[in-house]
């Protein structure tokens, strides 16, 4: 299935949004709602600060809309929970040869 906006074909969700809104995004957009609030691995401190500022603005807008829109209310609750989430630390896994284990 193909998606067209104003006679132009959108090949992915970002292009569809750009065509629908009538402008191009100069900065990479998060792929989904969760990435906006959780972040992505390897982001710099500056990127994190910008992302959190944008997430705070989105959350505030969702809270304002939640009085009249049930979906916005649920999204606001979900966003609040995502912002409270703490990423799990990656632990180092060392490979061991099966014959190196001690006998019981």
PDB file of C-alpha atoms in Angstrom, residues 22-99:
ATOM      1  CA  UNK A  22       4.486  20.895   5.281  1.00  0.00           C
ATOM      2  CA  UNK A  23       8.059  21.154   6.538  1.00  0.00           C
ATOM      3  CA  UNK A  24      11.195  19.069   6.780  1.00  0.00           C
ATOM      4  CA  UNK A  25      12.822  18.068  10.037  1.00  0.00           C
ATOM      5  CA  UNK A  26      16.426  19.275  10.267  1.00  0.00           C
ATOM      6  CA  UNK A  27      17.238  17.095  13.260  1.00  0.00           C
ATOM      7  CA  UNK A  28      16.719  13.361  13.544  1.00  0.00           C
ATOM      8  CA  UNK A  29      13.345  12.584  15.088  1.00  0.00           C
ATOM      9  CA  UNK A  30      12.903   9.803  17.620  1.00  0.00           C
ATOM     10  CA  UNK A  31      11.503   6.689  16.007  1.00  0.00           C
ATOM     11  CA  UNK A  32       8.767   6.357  18.560  1.00  0.00           C
ATOM     12  CA  UNK A  33       7.174   7.873  21.616  1.00  0.00           C
ATOM     13  CA  UNK A  34       9.245   5.804  24.061  1.00  0.00           C
ATOM     14  CA  UNK A  35      12.593   6.998  22.711  1.00  0.00           C
ATOM     15  CA  UNK A  36      11.623  10.603  23.381  1.00  0.00           C
ATOM     16  CA  UNK A  37      11.185   9.869  27.081  1.00  0.00           C
ATOM     17  CA  UNK A  38      13.721   7.051  27.563  1.00  0.00           C
ATOM     18  CA  UNK A  39      16.520   8.227  25.302  1.00  0.00           C
ATOM     19  CA  UNK A  40      18.820   6.257  23.073  1.00  0.00           C
ATOM     20  CA  UNK A  41      22.105   4.549  23.905  1.00  0.00           C
ATOM     21  CA  UNK A  42      25.180   6.678  23.369  1.00  0.00           C
ATOM     22  CA  UNK A  43      23.513  10.094  23.384  1.00  0.00           C
ATOM     23  CA  UNK A  44      25.667  12.999  24.526  1.00  0.00           C
ATOM     24  CA  UNK A  45      24.832  15.168  27.527  1.00  0.00           C
ATOM     25  CA  UNK A  46      23.745  17.979  25.204  1.00  0.00           C
ATOM     26  CA  UNK A  47      21.486  15.663  23.199  1.00  0.00           C
ATOM     27  CA  UNK A  48      20.013  14.315  26.433  1.00  0.00           C
ATOM     28  CA  UNK A  49      19.280  17.817  27.713  1.00  0.00           C
ATOM     29  CA  UNK A  50      17.558  18.799  24.458  1.00  0.00           C
ATOM     30  CA  UNK A  51      15.570  15.545  24.388  1.00  0.00           C
ATOM     31  CA  UNK A  52      14.434  15.968  28.007  1.00  0.00           C
ATOM     32  CA  UNK A  53      13.388  19.572  27.346  1.00  0.00           C
ATOM     33  CA  UNK A  54      11.310  18.450  24.373  1.00  0.00           C
ATOM     34  CA  UNK A  55       9.881  15.544  26.379  1.00  0.00           C
ATOM     35  CA  UNK A  56       8.887  17.934  29.153  1.00  0.00           C
ATOM     36  CA  UNK A  57       7.095  20.175  26.647  1.00  0.00           C
ATOM     37  CA  UNK A  58       5.266  17.193  25.140  1.00  0.00           C
ATOM     38  CA  UNK A  59       4.281  15.934  28.578  1.00  0.00           C
ATOM     39  CA  UNK A  60       2.947  19.358  29.577  1.00  0.00           C
ATOM     40  CA  UNK A  61       0.888  19.544  26.385  1.00  0.00           C
ATOM     41  CA  UNK A  62      -0.482  16.050  27.001  1.00  0.00           C
ATOM     42  CA  UNK A  63      -1.475  17.054  30.530  1.00  0.00           C
ATOM     43  CA  UNK A  64      -3.318  20.116  29.201  1.00  0.00           C
ATOM     44  CA  UNK A  65      -5.165  18.013  26.619  1.00  0.00           C
ATOM     45  CA  UNK A  66      -5.983  15.265  29.100  1.00  0.00           C
ATOM     46  CA  UNK A  67      -8.974  17.194  30.465  1.00  0.00           C
ATOM     47  CA  UNK A  68     -10.848  16.734  27.203  1.00  0.00           C
ATOM     48  CA  UNK A  69      -9.031  13.830  25.507  1.00  0.00           C
ATOM     49  CA  UNK A  70      -8.868  10.365  27.061  1.00  0.00           C
ATOM     50  CA  UNK A  71      -6.048   9.220  24.743  1.00  0.00           C
ATOM     51  CA  UNK A  72      -3.942  12.232  25.702  1.00  0.00           C
ATOM     52  CA  UNK A  73      -4.589  11.403  29.351  1.00  0.00           C
ATOM     53  CA  UNK A  74      -3.364   7.837  28.889  1.00  0.00           C
ATOM     54  CA  UNK A  75      -0.349   9.038  26.893  1.00  0.00           C
ATOM     55  CA  UNK A  76       0.508  11.500  29.667  1.00  0.00           C
ATOM     56  CA  UNK A  77       0.409   8.722  32.269  1.00  0.00           C
ATOM     57  CA  UNK A  78       2.569   6.505  30.059  1.00  0.00           C
ATOM     58  CA  UNK A  79       5.055   9.330  29.429  1.00  0.00           C
ATOM     59  CA  UNK A  80       5.347  10.042  33.164  1.00  0.00           C
ATOM     60  CA  UNK A  81       6.157   6.381  33.820  1.00  0.00           C
ATOM     61  CA  UNK A  82       8.739   6.347  31.028  1.00  0.00           C
ATOM     62  CA  UNK A  83      10.458   9.428  32.433  1.00  0.00           C
ATOM     63  CA  UNK A  84      10.759   7.683  35.816  1.00  0.00           C
ATOM     64  CA  UNK A  85      12.310   4.569  34.275  1.00  0.00           C
ATOM     65  CA  UNK A  86      15.980   3.951  34.863  1.00  0.00           C
ATOM     66  CA  UNK A  87      17.934   2.144  32.147  1.00  0.00           C
ATOM     67  CA  UNK A  88      19.447  -1.166  33.152  1.00  0.00           C
ATOM     68  CA  UNK A  89      23.208  -1.262  33.385  1.00  0.00           C
ATOM     69  CA  UNK A  90      24.899  -3.532  30.922  1.00  0.00           C
ATOM     70  CA  UNK A  91      27.041  -6.017  32.699  1.00  0.00           C
ATOM     71  CA  UNK A  92      30.126  -7.479  31.174  1.00  0.00           C
ATOM     72  CA  UNK A  93      29.748 -11.066  30.140  1.00  0.00           C
ATOM     73  CA  UNK A  94      32.937 -13.029  29.865  1.00  0.00           C
ATOM     74  CA  UNK A  95      32.985 -16.081  27.682  1.00  0.00           C
ATOM     75  CA  UNK A  96      34.240 -19.233  29.358  1.00  0.00           C
ATOM     76  CA  UNK A  97      35.293 -22.421  27.755  1.00  0.00           C
ATOM     77  CA  UNK A  98      33.038 -25.308  28.883  1.00  0.00           C
ATOM     78  CA  UNK A  99      36.037 -27.297  30.151  1.00  0.00           C
TER      79      UNK A  99
END
